[in-house]
Short mmCIF file of C-alpha atoms in Angstrom, two decimals:
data_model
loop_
_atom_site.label_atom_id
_atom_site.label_comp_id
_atom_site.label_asym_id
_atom_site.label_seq_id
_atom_site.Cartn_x
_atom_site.Cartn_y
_atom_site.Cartn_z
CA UNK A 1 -18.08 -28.67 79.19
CA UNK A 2 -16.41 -30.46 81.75
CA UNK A 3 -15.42 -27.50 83.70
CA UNK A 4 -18.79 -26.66 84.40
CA UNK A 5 -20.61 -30.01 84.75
CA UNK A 6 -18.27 -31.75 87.02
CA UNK A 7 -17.71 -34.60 84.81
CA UNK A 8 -13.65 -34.71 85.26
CA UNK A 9 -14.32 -36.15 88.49
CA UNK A 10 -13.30 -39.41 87.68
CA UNK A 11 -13.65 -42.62 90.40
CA UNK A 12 -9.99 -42.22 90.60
CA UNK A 13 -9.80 -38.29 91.97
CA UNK A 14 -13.41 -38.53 93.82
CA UNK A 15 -12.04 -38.91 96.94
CA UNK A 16 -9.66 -34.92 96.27
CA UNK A 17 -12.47 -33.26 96.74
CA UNK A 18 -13.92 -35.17 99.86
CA UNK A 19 -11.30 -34.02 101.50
CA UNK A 20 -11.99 -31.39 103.55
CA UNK A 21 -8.51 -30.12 105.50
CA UNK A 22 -9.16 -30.60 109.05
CA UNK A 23 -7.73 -26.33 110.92
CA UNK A 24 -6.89 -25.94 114.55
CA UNK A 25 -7.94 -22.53 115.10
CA UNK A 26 -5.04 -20.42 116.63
CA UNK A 27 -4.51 -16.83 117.06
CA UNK A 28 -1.53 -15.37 114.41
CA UNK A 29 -1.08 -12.96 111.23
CA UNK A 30 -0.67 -13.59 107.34
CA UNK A 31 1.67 -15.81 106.16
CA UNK A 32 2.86 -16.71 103.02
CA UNK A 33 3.77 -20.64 102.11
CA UNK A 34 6.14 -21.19 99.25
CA UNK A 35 5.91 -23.79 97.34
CA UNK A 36 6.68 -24.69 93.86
CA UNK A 37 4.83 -28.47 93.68
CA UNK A 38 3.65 -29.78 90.61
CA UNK A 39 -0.67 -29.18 90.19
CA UNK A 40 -0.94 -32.86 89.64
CA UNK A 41 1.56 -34.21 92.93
CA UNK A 42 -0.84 -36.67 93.92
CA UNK A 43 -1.18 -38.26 90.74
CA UNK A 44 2.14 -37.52 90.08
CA UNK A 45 2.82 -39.90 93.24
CA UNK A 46 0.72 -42.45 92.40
CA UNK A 47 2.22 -42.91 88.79
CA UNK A 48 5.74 -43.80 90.59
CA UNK A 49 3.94 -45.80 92.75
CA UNK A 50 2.74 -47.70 89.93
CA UNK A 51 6.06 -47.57 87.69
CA UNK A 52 7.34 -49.33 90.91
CA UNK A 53 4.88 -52.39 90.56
CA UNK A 54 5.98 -52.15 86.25
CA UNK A 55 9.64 -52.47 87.50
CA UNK A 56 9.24 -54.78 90.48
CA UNK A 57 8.08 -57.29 87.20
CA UNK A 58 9.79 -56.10 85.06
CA UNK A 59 6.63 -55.31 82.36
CA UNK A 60 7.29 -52.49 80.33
CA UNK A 61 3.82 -50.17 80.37
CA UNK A 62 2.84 -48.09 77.52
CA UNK A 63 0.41 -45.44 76.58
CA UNK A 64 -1.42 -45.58 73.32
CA UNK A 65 -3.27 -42.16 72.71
CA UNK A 66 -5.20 -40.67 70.04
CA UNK A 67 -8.06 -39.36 69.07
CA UNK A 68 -11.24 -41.64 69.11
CA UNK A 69 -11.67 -44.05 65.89
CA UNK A 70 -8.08 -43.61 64.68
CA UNK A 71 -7.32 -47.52 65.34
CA UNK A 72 -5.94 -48.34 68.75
CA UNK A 73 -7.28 -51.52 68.99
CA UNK A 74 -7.40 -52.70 66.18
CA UNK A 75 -3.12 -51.69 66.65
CA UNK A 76 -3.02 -53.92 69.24
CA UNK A 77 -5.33 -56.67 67.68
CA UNK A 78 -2.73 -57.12 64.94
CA UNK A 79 0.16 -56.56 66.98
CA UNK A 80 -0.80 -59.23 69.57
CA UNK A 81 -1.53 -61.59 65.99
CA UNK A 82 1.85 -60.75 65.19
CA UNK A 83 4.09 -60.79 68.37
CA UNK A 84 1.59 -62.42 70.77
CA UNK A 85 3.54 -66.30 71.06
CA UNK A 86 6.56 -64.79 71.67
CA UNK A 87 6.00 -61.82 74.61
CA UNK A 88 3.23 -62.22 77.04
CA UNK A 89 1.09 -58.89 76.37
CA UNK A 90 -1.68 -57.63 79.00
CA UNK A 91 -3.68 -54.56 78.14
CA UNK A 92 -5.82 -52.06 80.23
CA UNK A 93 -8.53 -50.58 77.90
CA UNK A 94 -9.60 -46.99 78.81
CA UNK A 95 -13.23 -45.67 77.65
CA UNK A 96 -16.65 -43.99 79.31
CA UNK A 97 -18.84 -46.80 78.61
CA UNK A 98 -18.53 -50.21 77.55
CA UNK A 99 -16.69 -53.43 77.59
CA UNK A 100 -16.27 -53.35 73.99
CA UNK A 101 -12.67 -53.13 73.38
CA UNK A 102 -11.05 -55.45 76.39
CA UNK A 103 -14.10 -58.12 74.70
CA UNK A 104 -12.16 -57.73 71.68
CA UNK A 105 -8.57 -57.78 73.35
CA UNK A 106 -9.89 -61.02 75.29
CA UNK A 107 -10.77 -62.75 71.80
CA UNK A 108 -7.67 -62.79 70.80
CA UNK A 109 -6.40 -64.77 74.06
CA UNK A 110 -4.69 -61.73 75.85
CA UNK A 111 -5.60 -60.57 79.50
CA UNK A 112 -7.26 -56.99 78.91
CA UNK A 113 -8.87 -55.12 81.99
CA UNK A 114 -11.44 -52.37 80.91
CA UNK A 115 -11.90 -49.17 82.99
CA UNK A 116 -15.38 -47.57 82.17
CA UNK A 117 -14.61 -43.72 83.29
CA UNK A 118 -18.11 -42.42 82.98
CA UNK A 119 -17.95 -39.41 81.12
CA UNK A 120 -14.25 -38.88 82.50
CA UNK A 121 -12.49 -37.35 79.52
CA UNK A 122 -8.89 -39.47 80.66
CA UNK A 123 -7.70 -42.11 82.84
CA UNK A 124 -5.71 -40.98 85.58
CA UNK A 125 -2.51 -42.77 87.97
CA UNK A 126 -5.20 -43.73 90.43
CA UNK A 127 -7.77 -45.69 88.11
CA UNK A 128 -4.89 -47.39 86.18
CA UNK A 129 -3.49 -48.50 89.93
CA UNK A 130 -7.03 -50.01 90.36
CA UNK A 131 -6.50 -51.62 86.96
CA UNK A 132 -2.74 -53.56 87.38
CA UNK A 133 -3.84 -55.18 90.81
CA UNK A 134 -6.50 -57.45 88.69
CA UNK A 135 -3.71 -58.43 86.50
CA UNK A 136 -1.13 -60.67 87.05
CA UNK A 137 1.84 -58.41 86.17
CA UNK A 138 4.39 -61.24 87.09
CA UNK A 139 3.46 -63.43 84.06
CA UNK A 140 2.95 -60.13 81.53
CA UNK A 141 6.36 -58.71 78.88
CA UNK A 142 4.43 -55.83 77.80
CA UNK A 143 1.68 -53.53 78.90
CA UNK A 144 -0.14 -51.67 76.51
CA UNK A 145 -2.60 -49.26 78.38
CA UNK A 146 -5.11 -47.63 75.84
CA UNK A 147 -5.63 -44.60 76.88
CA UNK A 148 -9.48 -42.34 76.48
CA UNK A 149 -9.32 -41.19 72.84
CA UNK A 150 -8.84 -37.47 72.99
CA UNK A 151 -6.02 -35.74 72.02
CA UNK A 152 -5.71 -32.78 75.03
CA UNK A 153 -6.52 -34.09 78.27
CA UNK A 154 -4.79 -37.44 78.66
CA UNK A 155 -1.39 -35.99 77.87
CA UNK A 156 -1.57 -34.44 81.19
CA UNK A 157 -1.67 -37.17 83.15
CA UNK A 158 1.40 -39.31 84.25
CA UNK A 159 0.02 -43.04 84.44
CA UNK A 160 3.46 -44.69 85.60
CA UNK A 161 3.54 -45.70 81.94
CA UNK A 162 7.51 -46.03 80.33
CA UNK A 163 6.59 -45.15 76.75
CA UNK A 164 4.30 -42.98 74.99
CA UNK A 165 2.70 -43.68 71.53
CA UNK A 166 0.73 -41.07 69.91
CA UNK A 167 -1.37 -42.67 66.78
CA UNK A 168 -2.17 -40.20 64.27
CA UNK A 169 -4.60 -41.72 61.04
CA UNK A 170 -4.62 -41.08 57.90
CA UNK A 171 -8.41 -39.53 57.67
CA UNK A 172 -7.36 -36.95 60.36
CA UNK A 173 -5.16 -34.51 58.38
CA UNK A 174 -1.73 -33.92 58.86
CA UNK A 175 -1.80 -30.63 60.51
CA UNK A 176 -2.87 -32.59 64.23
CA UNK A 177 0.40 -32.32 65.54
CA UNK A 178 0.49 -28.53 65.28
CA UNK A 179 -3.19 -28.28 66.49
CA UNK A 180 -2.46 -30.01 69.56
CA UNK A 181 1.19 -29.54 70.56
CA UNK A 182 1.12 -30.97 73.84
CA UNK A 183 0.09 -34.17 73.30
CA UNK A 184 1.96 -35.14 70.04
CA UNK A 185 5.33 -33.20 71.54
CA UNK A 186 4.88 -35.69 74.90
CA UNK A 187 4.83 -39.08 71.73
CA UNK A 188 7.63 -41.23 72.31
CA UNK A 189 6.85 -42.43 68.73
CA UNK A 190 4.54 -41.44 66.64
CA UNK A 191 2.25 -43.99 63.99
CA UNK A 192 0.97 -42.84 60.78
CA UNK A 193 -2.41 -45.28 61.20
CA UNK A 194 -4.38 -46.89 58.22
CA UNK A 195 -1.57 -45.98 55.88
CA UNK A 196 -3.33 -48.65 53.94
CA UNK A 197 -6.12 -45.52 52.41
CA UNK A 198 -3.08 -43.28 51.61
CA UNK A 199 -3.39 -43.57 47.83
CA UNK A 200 -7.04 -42.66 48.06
CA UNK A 201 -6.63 -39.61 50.79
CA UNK A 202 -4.04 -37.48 48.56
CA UNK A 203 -4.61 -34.33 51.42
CA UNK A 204 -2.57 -36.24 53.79
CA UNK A 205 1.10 -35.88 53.21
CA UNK A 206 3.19 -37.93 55.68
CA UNK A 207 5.91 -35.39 55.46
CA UNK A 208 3.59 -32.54 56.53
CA UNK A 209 2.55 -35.06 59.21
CA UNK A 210 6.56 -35.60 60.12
CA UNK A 211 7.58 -31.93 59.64
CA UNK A 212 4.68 -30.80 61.91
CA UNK A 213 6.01 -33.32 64.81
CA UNK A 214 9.96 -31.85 63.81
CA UNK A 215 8.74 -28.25 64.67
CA UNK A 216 7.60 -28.94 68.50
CA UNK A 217 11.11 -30.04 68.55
CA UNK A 218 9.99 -33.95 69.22
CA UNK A 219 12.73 -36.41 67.38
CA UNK A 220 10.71 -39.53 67.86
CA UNK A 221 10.65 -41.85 65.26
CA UNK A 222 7.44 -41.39 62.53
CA UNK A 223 5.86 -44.69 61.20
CA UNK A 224 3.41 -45.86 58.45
CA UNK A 225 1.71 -48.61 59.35
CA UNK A 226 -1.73 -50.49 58.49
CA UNK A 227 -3.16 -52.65 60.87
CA UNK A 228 -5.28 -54.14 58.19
CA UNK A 229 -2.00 -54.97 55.39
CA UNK A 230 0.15 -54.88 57.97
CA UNK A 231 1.83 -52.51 55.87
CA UNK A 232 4.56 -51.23 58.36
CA UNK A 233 4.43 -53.51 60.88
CA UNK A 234 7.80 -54.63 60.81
CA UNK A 235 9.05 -50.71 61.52
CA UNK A 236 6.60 -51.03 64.86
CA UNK A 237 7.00 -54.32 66.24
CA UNK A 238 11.44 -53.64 65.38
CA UNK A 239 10.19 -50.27 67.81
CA UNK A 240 8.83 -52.30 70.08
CA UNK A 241 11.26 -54.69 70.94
CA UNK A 242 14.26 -52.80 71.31
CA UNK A 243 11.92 -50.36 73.30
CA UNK A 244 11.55 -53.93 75.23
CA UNK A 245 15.69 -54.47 75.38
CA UNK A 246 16.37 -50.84 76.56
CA UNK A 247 13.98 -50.70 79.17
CA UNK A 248 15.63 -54.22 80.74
CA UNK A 249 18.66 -52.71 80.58
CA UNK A 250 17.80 -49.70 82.14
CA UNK A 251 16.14 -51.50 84.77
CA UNK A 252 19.39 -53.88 85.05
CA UNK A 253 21.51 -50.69 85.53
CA UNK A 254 18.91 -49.97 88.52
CA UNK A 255 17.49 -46.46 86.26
CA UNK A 256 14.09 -45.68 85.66
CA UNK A 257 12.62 -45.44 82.13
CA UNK A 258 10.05 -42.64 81.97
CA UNK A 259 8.33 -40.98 78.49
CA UNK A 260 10.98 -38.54 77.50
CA UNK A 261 9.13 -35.61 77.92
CA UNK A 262 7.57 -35.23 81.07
CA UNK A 263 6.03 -32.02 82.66
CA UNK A 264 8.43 -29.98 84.56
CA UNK A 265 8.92 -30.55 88.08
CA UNK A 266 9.60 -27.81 90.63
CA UNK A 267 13.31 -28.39 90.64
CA UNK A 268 13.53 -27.07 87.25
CA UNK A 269 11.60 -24.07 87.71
CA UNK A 270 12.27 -23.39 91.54
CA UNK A 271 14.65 -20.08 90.60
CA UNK A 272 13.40 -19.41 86.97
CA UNK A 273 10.56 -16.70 88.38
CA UNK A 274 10.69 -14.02 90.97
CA UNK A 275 8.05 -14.36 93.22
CA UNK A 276 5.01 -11.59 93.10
CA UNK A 277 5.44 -9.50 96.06
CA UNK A 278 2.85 -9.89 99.04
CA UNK B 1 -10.82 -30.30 79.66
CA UNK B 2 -9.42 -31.82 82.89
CA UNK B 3 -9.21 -28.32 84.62
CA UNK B 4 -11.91 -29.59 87.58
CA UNK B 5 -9.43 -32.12 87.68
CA UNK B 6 -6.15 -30.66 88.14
CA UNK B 7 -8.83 -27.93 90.63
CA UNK B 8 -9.42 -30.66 92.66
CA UNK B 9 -5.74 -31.35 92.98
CA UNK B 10 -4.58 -28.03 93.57
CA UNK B 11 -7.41 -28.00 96.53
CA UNK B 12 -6.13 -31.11 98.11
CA UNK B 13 -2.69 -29.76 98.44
CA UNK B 14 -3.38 -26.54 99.52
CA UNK B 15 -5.69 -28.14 102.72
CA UNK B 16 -2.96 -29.93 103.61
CA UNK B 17 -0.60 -27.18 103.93
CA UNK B 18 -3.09 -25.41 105.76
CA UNK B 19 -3.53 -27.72 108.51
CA UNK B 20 -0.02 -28.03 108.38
CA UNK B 21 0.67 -24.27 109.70
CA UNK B 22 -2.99 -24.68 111.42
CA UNK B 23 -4.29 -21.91 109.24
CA UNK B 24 -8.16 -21.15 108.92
CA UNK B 25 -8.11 -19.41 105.75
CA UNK B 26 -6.59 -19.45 102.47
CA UNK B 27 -6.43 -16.42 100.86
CA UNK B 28 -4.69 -16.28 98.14
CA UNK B 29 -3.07 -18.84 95.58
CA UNK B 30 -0.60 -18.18 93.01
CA UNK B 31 -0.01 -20.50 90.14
CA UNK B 32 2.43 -20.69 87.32
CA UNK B 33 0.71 -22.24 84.10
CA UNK B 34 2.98 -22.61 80.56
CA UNK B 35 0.92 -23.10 77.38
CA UNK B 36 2.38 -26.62 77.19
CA UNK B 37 1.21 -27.85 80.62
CA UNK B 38 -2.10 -28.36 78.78
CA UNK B 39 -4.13 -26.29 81.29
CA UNK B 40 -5.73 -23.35 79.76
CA UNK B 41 -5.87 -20.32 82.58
CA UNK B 42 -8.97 -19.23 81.47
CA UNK B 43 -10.28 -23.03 82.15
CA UNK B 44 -8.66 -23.56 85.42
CA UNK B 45 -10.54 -19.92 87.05
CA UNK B 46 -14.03 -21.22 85.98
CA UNK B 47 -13.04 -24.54 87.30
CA UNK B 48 -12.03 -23.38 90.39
CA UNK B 49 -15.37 -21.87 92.37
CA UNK B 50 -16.58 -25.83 92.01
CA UNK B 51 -13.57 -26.96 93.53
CA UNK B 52 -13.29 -25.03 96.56
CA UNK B 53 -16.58 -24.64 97.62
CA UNK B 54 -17.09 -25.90 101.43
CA UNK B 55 -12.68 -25.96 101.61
CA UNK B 56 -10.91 -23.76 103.34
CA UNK B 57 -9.70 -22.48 100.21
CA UNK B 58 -13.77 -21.24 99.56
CA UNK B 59 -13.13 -17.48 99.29
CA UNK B 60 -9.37 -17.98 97.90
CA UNK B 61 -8.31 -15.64 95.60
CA UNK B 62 -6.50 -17.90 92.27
CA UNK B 63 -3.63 -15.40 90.86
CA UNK B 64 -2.48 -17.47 87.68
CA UNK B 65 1.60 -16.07 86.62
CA UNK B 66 1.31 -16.99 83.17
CA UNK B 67 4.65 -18.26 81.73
CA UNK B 68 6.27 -17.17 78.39
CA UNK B 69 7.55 -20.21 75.80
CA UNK B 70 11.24 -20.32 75.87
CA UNK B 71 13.51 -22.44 73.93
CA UNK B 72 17.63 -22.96 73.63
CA UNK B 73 18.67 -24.28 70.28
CA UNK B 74 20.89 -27.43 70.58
CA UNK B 75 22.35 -26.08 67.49
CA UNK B 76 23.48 -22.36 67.61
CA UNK B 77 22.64 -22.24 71.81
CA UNK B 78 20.39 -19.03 71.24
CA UNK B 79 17.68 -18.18 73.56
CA UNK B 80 14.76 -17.46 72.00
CA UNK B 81 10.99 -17.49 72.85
CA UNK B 82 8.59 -19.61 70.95
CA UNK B 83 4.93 -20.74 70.18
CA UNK B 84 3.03 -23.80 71.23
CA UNK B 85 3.47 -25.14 68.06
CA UNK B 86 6.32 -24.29 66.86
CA UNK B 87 9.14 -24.69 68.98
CA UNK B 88 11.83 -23.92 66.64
CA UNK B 89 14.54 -21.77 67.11
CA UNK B 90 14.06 -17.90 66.28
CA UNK B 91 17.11 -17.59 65.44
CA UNK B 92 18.70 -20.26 63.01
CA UNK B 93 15.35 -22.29 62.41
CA UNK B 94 16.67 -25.38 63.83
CA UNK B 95 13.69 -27.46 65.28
CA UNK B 96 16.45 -29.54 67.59
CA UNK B 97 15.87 -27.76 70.61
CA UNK B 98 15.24 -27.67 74.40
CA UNK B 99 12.37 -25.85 76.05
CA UNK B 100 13.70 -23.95 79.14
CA UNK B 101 10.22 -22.26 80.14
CA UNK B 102 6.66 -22.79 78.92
CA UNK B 103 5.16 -26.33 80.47
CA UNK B 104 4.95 -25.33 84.01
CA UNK B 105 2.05 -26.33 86.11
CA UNK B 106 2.91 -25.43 89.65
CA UNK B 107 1.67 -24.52 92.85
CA UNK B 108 3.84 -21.47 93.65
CA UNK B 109 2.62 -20.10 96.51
CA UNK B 110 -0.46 -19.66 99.09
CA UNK B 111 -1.25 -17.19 101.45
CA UNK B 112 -3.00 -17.94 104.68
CA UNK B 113 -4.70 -16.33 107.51
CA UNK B 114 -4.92 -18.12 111.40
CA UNK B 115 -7.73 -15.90 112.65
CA UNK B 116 -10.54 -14.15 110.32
#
């Protein structure tokens, strides 16, 4: 659908397609430009861009994705409840229309920005850049950017985040993982939402859910949790904070923390293929 | 579902390196796509006529080089290739193990012409 309509074009990649590359006409033959950049360099550049502002105050950033309904917010309402008096949390809400979720983020006395994206299907480096100027990173521990629910196109985009966490509920069935490879291989962790309706859902098996994760070769760490028992919680917010510890260290040892899975630059690939002959 | 997107991307790259060696035309522009980059081919072709309309990439030929799933098992070091979702080793099984080919998404090359 949004391959035909036009509805990708989000307020943060408008201004791609405005640009119109400016020729000098001049007399000459063929010629062939390689290249080997990444599809996505511009947002690609913007996302280290925006790491940069993450690191320059010291807030580690991550990305909560899912599909829609499977409880990221009401993740983060508990987890703020639970951890919010001792780390200062911000949070950038992603969704097409309404303020709904940063209103709810805001009730429970936590900075949240929300980015409307239309009928964008993601958010994007650009819009999330938009997003961290109105907060004030230098007073913020941890950033939790929440991202469009959909489980394909967000995984494509690098926002600058540090961590990915993939949410995966109970009522979806425990076959997502395999049905959409590259966004659960790209989790950094993976949560096992409303655990809490387990003994009344006896399709979902968590191991399926686990083993399923284990075969795109992804080791991250699987977790039950409920954001309504809090069943689990102590698993995440253990997660969380030594997520927290590594990524200070990192940062003193002057490193970068980035997802661990991260698509492929050109450096990688710049000798795998032959190139097709002219 | 973000193929316009990543369109719109590959268009504002490909105008730059046009002006850059003052070309008039593009002609032609290969891409290599892995299943794992989360672009489907298919996708990114119908995508790419709304993209490049009124660019001088509007009569550009798109010549996708799709790329095979490879994986080396951390385990036993075999090469094997693989599917999107299961990246497990083909030869002992082991699911420990490190994809060497099959999330590209790269602008390989263009082709350009000065004068039509």
């Amino acid at each position: 659908m949004c391959d035909t309509c036009g509805c990708n074009v989000t307020p943060g990649n408008r201004r791609l397609i405005e640009i119109k590359g400016r020729l000098s006409v001049t007399p000459g033959d063929r010629m062939a430009i390689d290249v080997l950049q990444d599809l996505l360099r511009e947002n690609d550049r913007q996302a280290w861009h925006n790491r940069e502002h993450f690191d320059r105050h010291q807030v580690l950033a991550v990305n909560l994705m899912s599909s829609p309904g499977s409880g990221k917010t009401a993740l983060l309402e508990t987890t703020i409840e639970a951890i919010g008096h001792e780390f200062n949390i911000g949070v950038i809400e992603g969704d097409l229309e309404t303020e709904n979720d940063a209103q709810r983020i805001r009730a429970k006395g936590v900075p949240a920005i929300q980015i409307t994206t239309g009928s964008a299907c993601h958010l994007d480096a650009h819009m999330v850049h938009g997003a961290l100027h109105q907060l004030d990173l230098e007073n913020l521990d941890i950033l939790f950017i929440e991202n469009v629910g959909n489980l394909v196109c967000p995984a494509s985009f690098d926002l600058g985040h540090h961590r990915n966490v993939t949410l995966l509920s109970v009522t979806e069935g425990d076959d997502k993982p395999a049905k959409y490879p590259v966004m659960f291989r790209a989790a950094d962790a993976m949560l096992i939402t409303k655990a809490d309706l387990l003994p009344v859902l006896d399709d979902f098996k968590c191991a399926n859910a686990e083993r399923n994760l284990r075969n795109l070769a992804n080791p991250a760490p699987v977790m039950e949790v409920s954001a309504k028992t809090r069943q689990g919680f102590n698993d995440w917010l253990t997660w969380l904070q030594r997520e927290l510890q590594s990524y200070h260290q990192h940062l003193a040892r002057g490193e970068k923390l980035c997802p661990k899975i991260q698509r492929e630059g050109h450096d990688l690939h710049a000798s795998a293929q032959a190139s097709p002959a002219l | 579902m973000h193929e316009l997107a990543v369109c719109q991307s590959i268009i504002e790259q490909v105008s730059r390196i046009a002006a850059e060696y003052q070309a008039q035309f593009v002609e032609k522009i290969h891409l290599q796509i892995g299943p794992l980059s989360g672009v489907e081919p298919e996708l990114l072709e119908s995508a790419f006529p709304i993209a490049c309309a009124n660019t001088a990439a509007a009569k550009a030929i798109l010549v996708i080089n799709k790329l095979p799933i490879r994986v080396r098992c951390d385990t036993c070091r075999s090469e094997s290739e693989a599917s999107a979702s299961r990246l497990v080793c083909g030869v002992c099984g082991d699911w420990q193990t490190t994809l060497l080919s099959g999330g590209e998404m790269l602008l390989e090359r263009v082709e350009l012409l000065a004068e039509h």
